[in-house]
């Protein structure tokens, strides 16, 4: 089982969108027993809250559910519980280093930024719609990047 964690700042806008879109792609590919999608935030302001209304709207427009999804904060054990930690921007990637376990344990996850999945775009970060209000732009990036991520993971699955 491959475990994927998307990380943003508040865990209410970008990373829950990625979690839900990626899970939808996993389900449509029939890989729900092989790949799991989750998300977390580096901040603690929105703990226990459902996705932002803007994220809900985009998911609803695309027929994707967010049942039971509630914001939580990143934690040290995420480094041992996940195979891929995909940070929506470079600040998120820098911020999670504060939870790095001491030493260099085996089986550490691949940590990447989401836009590393879409290098041809030359855009370093998924813009934060909490400030821009542009959830459509984020959805388009998330949709494209999740396709690439699933293809990459599928190529590693032993069948
Ligand atoms: P997210 O957006 O990181 O995509 O969930 C944000 C949500 C909340 C805040 C910042 C960004 N905030 O400052 O409360």
PDB file of C-alpha atoms and ligand atoms in Angstrom:
ATOM      1  CA  UNK A   1       0.000   0.000   0.000  1.00  0.00           C
ATOM      2  CA  UNK A   2       1.337   3.406  -1.048  1.00  0.00           C
ATOM      3  CA  UNK A   3       0.402   6.283   1.298  1.00  0.00           C
ATOM      4  CA  UNK A   4       0.367   9.830  -0.095  1.00  0.00           C
ATOM      5  CA  UNK A   5       0.078  12.967   2.076  1.00  0.00           C
ATOM      6  CA  UNK A   6      -0.593  16.418   0.584  1.00  0.00           C
ATOM      7  CA  UNK A   7       0.530  19.339   2.767  1.00  0.00           C
ATOM      8  CA  UNK A   8      -0.394  23.038   2.717  1.00  0.00           C
ATOM      9  CA  UNK A   9      -0.595  25.826   5.286  1.00  0.00           C
ATOM     10  CA  UNK A  10      -4.165  25.692   6.606  1.00  0.00           C
ATOM     11  CA  UNK A  11      -5.290  22.236   5.350  1.00  0.00           C
ATOM     12  CA  UNK A  12      -8.587  23.788   4.255  1.00  0.00           C
ATOM     13  CA  UNK A  13      -7.972  24.988   0.656  1.00  0.00           C
ATOM     14  CA  UNK A  14      -5.204  23.405  -1.439  1.00  0.00           C
ATOM     15  CA  UNK A  15      -4.187  20.131   0.224  1.00  0.00           C
ATOM     16  CA  UNK A  16      -7.771  18.925   0.873  1.00  0.00           C
ATOM     17  CA  UNK A  17      -8.535  19.675  -2.784  1.00  0.00           C
ATOM     18  CA  UNK A  18      -5.537  17.584  -3.830  1.00  0.00           C
ATOM     19  CA  UNK A  19      -6.469  14.815  -1.377  1.00  0.00           C
ATOM     20  CA  UNK A  20     -10.028  14.578  -2.757  1.00  0.00           C
ATOM     21  CA  UNK A  21      -9.057  14.860  -6.441  1.00  0.00           C
ATOM     22  CA  UNK A  22      -6.304  12.269  -6.013  1.00  0.00           C
ATOM     23  CA  UNK A  23      -8.647   9.870  -4.176  1.00  0.00           C
ATOM     24  CA  UNK A  24     -11.172  10.257  -6.988  1.00  0.00           C
ATOM     25  CA  UNK A  25      -8.477   9.307  -9.518  1.00  0.00           C
ATOM     26  CA  UNK A  26      -7.397   6.352  -7.343  1.00  0.00           C
ATOM     27  CA  UNK A  27     -11.006   5.132  -7.218  1.00  0.00           C
ATOM     28  CA  UNK A  28     -11.564   5.571 -10.949  1.00  0.00           C
ATOM     29  CA  UNK A  29      -8.363   3.584 -11.591  1.00  0.00           C
ATOM     30  CA  UNK A  30      -9.587   0.812  -9.251  1.00  0.00           C
ATOM     31  CA  UNK A  31      -6.504   1.235  -7.068  1.00  0.00           C
ATOM     32  CA  UNK A  32      -8.198   1.909  -3.721  1.00  0.00           C
ATOM     33  CA  UNK A  33      -6.498  -1.126  -2.163  1.00  0.00           C
ATOM     34  CA  UNK A  34      -3.088  -0.007  -3.395  1.00  0.00           C
ATOM     35  CA  UNK A  35      -2.953   3.774  -2.955  1.00  0.00           C
ATOM     36  CA  UNK A  36      -4.265   5.985  -0.111  1.00  0.00           C
ATOM     37  CA  UNK A  37      -4.659   9.795  -0.129  1.00  0.00           C
ATOM     38  CA  UNK A  38      -4.564  12.110   2.917  1.00  0.00           C
ATOM     39  CA  UNK A  39      -3.721  15.742   3.746  1.00  0.00           C
ATOM     40  CA  UNK A  40      -2.422  17.921   6.587  1.00  0.00           C
ATOM     41  CA  UNK A  41      -1.490  21.538   7.314  1.00  0.00           C
ATOM     42  CA  UNK A  42       1.598  23.093   8.821  1.00  0.00           C
ATOM     43  CA  UNK A  43      -0.581  25.620  10.687  1.00  0.00           C
ATOM     44  CA  UNK A  44      -3.043  24.937  13.495  1.00  0.00           C
ATOM     45  CA  UNK A  45      -5.702  27.641  12.939  1.00  0.00           C
ATOM     46  CA  UNK A  46      -8.348  25.470  11.283  1.00  0.00           C
ATOM     47  CA  UNK A  47      -8.007  22.122  13.074  1.00  0.00           C
ATOM     48  CA  UNK A  48     -11.171  20.010  12.798  1.00  0.00           C
ATOM     49  CA  UNK A  49     -12.713  22.165  10.073  1.00  0.00           C
ATOM     50  CA  UNK A  50     -14.031  20.878   6.724  1.00  0.00           C
ATOM     51  CA  UNK A  51     -12.611  22.178   3.434  1.00  0.00           C
ATOM     52  CA  UNK A  52     -13.046  25.904   2.639  1.00  0.00           C
ATOM     53  CA  UNK A  53     -16.266  26.813   0.781  1.00  0.00           C
ATOM     54  CA  UNK A  54     -14.195  27.634  -2.322  1.00  0.00           C
ATOM     55  CA  UNK A  55     -12.647  24.162  -2.340  1.00  0.00           C
ATOM     56  CA  UNK A  56     -16.065  22.587  -1.690  1.00  0.00           C
ATOM     57  CA  UNK A  57     -17.527  24.456  -4.666  1.00  0.00           C
ATOM     58  CA  UNK A  58     -14.846  23.248  -7.086  1.00  0.00           C
ATOM     59  CA  UNK A  59     -15.070  19.660  -5.835  1.00  0.00           C
ATOM     60  CA  UNK A  60     -18.853  19.723  -6.105  1.00  0.00           C
ATOM     61  CA  UNK A  61     -18.671  21.089  -9.668  1.00  0.00           C
ATOM     62  CA  UNK A  62     -16.559  18.072 -10.574  1.00  0.00           C
ATOM     63  CA  UNK A  63     -18.694  15.535  -8.713  1.00  0.00           C
ATOM     64  CA  UNK A  64     -16.031  14.807  -6.098  1.00  0.00           C
ATOM     65  CA  UNK A  65     -16.955  14.316  -2.428  1.00  0.00           C
ATOM     66  CA  UNK A  66     -15.166  15.480   0.724  1.00  0.00           C
ATOM     67  CA  UNK A  67     -17.140  13.505   3.318  1.00  0.00           C
ATOM     68  CA  UNK A  68     -15.361  13.193   6.668  1.00  0.00           C
ATOM     69  CA  UNK A  69     -12.425  15.355   5.615  1.00  0.00           C
ATOM     70  CA  UNK A  70     -11.377  17.596   8.535  1.00  0.00           C
ATOM     71  CA  UNK A  71      -8.245  19.719   8.912  1.00  0.00           C
ATOM     72  CA  UNK A  72      -5.384  18.349  10.967  1.00  0.00           C
ATOM     73  CA  UNK A  73      -1.836  19.486  11.583  1.00  0.00           C
ATOM     74  CA  UNK A  74       1.291  17.785  10.236  1.00  0.00           C
ATOM     75  CA  UNK A  75       3.017  15.572  12.841  1.00  0.00           C
ATOM     76  CA  UNK A  76       6.342  13.787  13.272  1.00  0.00           C
ATOM     77  CA  UNK A  77       4.819  10.332  12.629  1.00  0.00           C
ATOM     78  CA  UNK A  78       3.816  11.456   9.117  1.00  0.00           C
ATOM     79  CA  UNK A  79       7.441  10.910   8.149  1.00  0.00           C
ATOM     80  CA  UNK A  80       7.100   7.203   8.920  1.00  0.00           C
ATOM     81  CA  UNK A  81       3.445   6.771   7.900  1.00  0.00           C
ATOM     82  CA  UNK A  82       3.679   8.109   4.325  1.00  0.00           C
ATOM     83  CA  UNK A  83       5.631   7.152   1.201  1.00  0.00           C
ATOM     84  CA  UNK A  84       5.102  10.478  -0.568  1.00  0.00           C
ATOM     85  CA  UNK A  85       4.757  13.880   1.114  1.00  0.00           C
ATOM     86  CA  UNK A  86       3.667  16.378  -1.531  1.00  0.00           C
ATOM     87  CA  UNK A  87       3.905  20.020  -0.396  1.00  0.00           C
ATOM     88  CA  UNK A  88       1.710  22.538  -2.190  1.00  0.00           C
ATOM     89  CA  UNK A  89       4.399  25.233  -1.954  1.00  0.00           C
ATOM     90  CA  UNK A  90       8.058  25.605  -1.057  1.00  0.00           C
ATOM     91  CA  UNK A  91       7.303  27.252   2.267  1.00  0.00           C
ATOM     92  CA  UNK A  92       5.259  24.204   3.318  1.00  0.00           C
ATOM     93  CA  UNK A  93       8.217  22.008   2.340  1.00  0.00           C
ATOM     94  CA  UNK A  94      10.596  24.079   4.467  1.00  0.00           C
ATOM     95  CA  UNK A  95       8.151  24.235   7.387  1.00  0.00           C
ATOM     96  CA  UNK A  96       7.652  20.463   7.751  1.00  0.00           C
ATOM     97  CA  UNK A  97      11.383  20.069   8.484  1.00  0.00           C
ATOM     98  CA  UNK A  98      10.577  21.159  12.052  1.00  0.00           C
ATOM     99  CA  UNK A  99       8.869  17.782  12.574  1.00  0.00           C
ATOM    100  CA  UNK A 100      11.725  15.697  11.147  1.00  0.00           C
ATOM    101  CA  UNK A 101      12.483  12.849  13.568  1.00  0.00           C
ATOM    102  CA  UNK A 102      15.950  12.830  15.082  1.00  0.00           C
ATOM    103  CA  UNK A 103      18.479  10.792  13.142  1.00  0.00           C
ATOM    104  CA  UNK A 104      17.883   9.528   9.637  1.00  0.00           C
ATOM    105  CA  UNK A 105      15.418   6.629   9.933  1.00  0.00           C
ATOM    106  CA  UNK A 106      15.196   4.107   7.104  1.00  0.00           C
ATOM    107  CA  UNK A 107      12.219   4.224   4.776  1.00  0.00           C
ATOM    108  CA  UNK A 108      11.879   7.956   4.797  1.00  0.00           C
ATOM    109  CA  UNK A 109       9.300   9.292   2.380  1.00  0.00           C
ATOM    110  CA  UNK A 110       9.925  11.086  -0.863  1.00  0.00           C
ATOM    111  CA  UNK A 111       9.261  14.757  -0.087  1.00  0.00           C
ATOM    112  CA  UNK A 112       8.439  16.911  -3.097  1.00  0.00           C
ATOM    113  CA  UNK A 113       6.586  20.063  -4.044  1.00  0.00           C
ATOM    114  CA  UNK A 114       3.412  19.689  -6.063  1.00  0.00           C
ATOM    115  CA  UNK A 115       4.708  21.831  -8.924  1.00  0.00           C
ATOM    116  CA  UNK A 116       7.711  19.512  -9.324  1.00  0.00           C
ATOM    117  CA  UNK A 117       5.099  17.230 -10.936  1.00  0.00           C
ATOM    118  CA  UNK A 118       4.487  19.922 -13.588  1.00  0.00           C
ATOM    119  CA  UNK A 119       8.013  21.221 -14.307  1.00  0.00           C
ATOM    120  CA  UNK A 120       7.173  22.423 -17.830  1.00  0.00           C
ATOM    121  CA  UNK A 121       5.037  25.172 -16.309  1.00  0.00           C
ATOM    122  CA  UNK A 122       7.974  26.875 -14.597  1.00  0.00           C
ATOM    123  CA  UNK A 123       5.741  27.754 -11.631  1.00  0.00           C
ATOM    124  CA  UNK A 124       7.325  26.957  -8.237  1.00  0.00           C
ATOM    125  CA  UNK A 125       4.227  26.987  -6.008  1.00  0.00           C
ATOM    126  CA  UNK A 126       0.502  26.255  -6.104  1.00  0.00           C
ATOM    127  CA  UNK A 127      -0.859  29.754  -5.364  1.00  0.00           C
ATOM    128  CA  UNK A 128      -2.811  30.074  -2.118  1.00  0.00           C
ATOM    129  CA  UNK A 129      -6.495  30.677  -2.944  1.00  0.00           C
ATOM    130  CA  UNK A 130      -7.167  31.665   0.675  1.00  0.00           C
ATOM    131  CA  UNK A 131      -5.683  35.020  -0.319  1.00  0.00           C
ATOM    132  CA  UNK A 132      -6.280  35.121  -4.112  1.00  0.00           C
ATOM    133  CA  UNK A 133      -9.815  33.668  -4.100  1.00  0.00           C
ATOM    134  CA  UNK A 134      -8.895  31.875  -7.345  1.00  0.00           C
ATOM    135  CA  UNK A 135      -9.891  28.287  -6.621  1.00  0.00           C
ATOM    136  CA  UNK A 136     -10.388  27.479 -10.342  1.00  0.00           C
ATOM    137  CA  UNK A 137      -6.702  28.065 -11.069  1.00  0.00           C
ATOM    138  CA  UNK A 138      -5.741  25.783  -8.182  1.00  0.00           C
ATOM    139  CA  UNK A 139      -8.163  23.078  -9.293  1.00  0.00           C
ATOM    140  CA  UNK A 140      -6.679  23.036 -12.791  1.00  0.00           C
ATOM    141  CA  UNK A 141      -3.138  22.607 -11.403  1.00  0.00           C
ATOM    142  CA  UNK A 142      -4.242  19.978  -8.883  1.00  0.00           C
ATOM    143  CA  UNK A 143      -6.071  17.976 -11.530  1.00  0.00           C
ATOM    144  CA  UNK A 144      -3.063  17.973 -13.884  1.00  0.00           C
ATOM    145  CA  UNK A 145      -0.487  17.225 -11.176  1.00  0.00           C
ATOM    146  CA  UNK A 146      -2.528  14.384  -9.648  1.00  0.00           C
ATOM    147  CA  UNK A 147      -2.629  12.657 -13.043  1.00  0.00           C
ATOM    148  CA  UNK A 148       1.168  12.758 -13.210  1.00  0.00           C
ATOM    149  CA  UNK A 149       1.542  11.590  -9.608  1.00  0.00           C
ATOM    150  CA  UNK A 150      -0.787   8.628 -10.118  1.00  0.00           C
ATOM    151  CA  UNK A 151       1.058   7.598 -13.295  1.00  0.00           C
ATOM    152  CA  UNK A 152       4.355   7.820 -11.419  1.00  0.00           C
ATOM    153  CA  UNK A 153       3.049   5.693  -8.526  1.00  0.00           C
ATOM    154  CA  UNK A 154       1.408   3.163 -10.872  1.00  0.00           C
ATOM    155  CA  UNK A 155       4.764   2.617 -12.540  1.00  0.00           C
ATOM    156  CA  UNK A 156       6.223   1.591  -9.147  1.00  0.00           C
ATOM    157  CA  UNK A 157       3.425  -0.855  -8.199  1.00  0.00           C
ATOM    158  CA  UNK A 158       4.461  -4.492  -8.459  1.00  0.00           C
ATOM    159  CA  UNK A 159       1.663  -6.597  -9.878  1.00  0.00           C
TER     160      UNK A 159
HETATM  161  P1  LIG B   1      -4.378  26.491   2.456  1.00  0.00           P
HETATM  162  O1  LIG B   1      -4.884  28.014   2.533  1.00  0.00           O
HETATM  163  O2  LIG B   1      -2.978  26.469   3.008  1.00  0.00           O
HETATM  164  O3  LIG B   1      -4.406  26.179   0.992  1.00  0.00           O
HETATM  165  O4  LIG B   1      -5.355  25.684   3.254  1.00  0.00           O
HETATM  166  C1  LIG B   1      -4.852  28.747   3.723  1.00  0.00           C
HETATM  167  C2  LIG B   1      -5.851  28.591   4.659  1.00  0.00           C
HETATM  168  C3  LIG B   1      -5.836  29.360   5.804  1.00  0.00           C
HETATM  169  C4  LIG B   1      -4.829  30.277   6.005  1.00  0.00           C
HETATM  170  C5  LIG B   1      -3.821  30.417   5.079  1.00  0.00           C
HETATM  171  C6  LIG B   1      -3.843  29.655   3.933  1.00  0.00           C
HETATM  172  N1  LIG B   1      -4.818  31.083   7.157  1.00  0.00           N
HETATM  173  O5  LIG B   1      -3.927  31.939   7.306  1.00  0.00           O
HETATM  174  O6  LIG B   1      -5.702  30.936   8.027  1.00  0.00           O
END
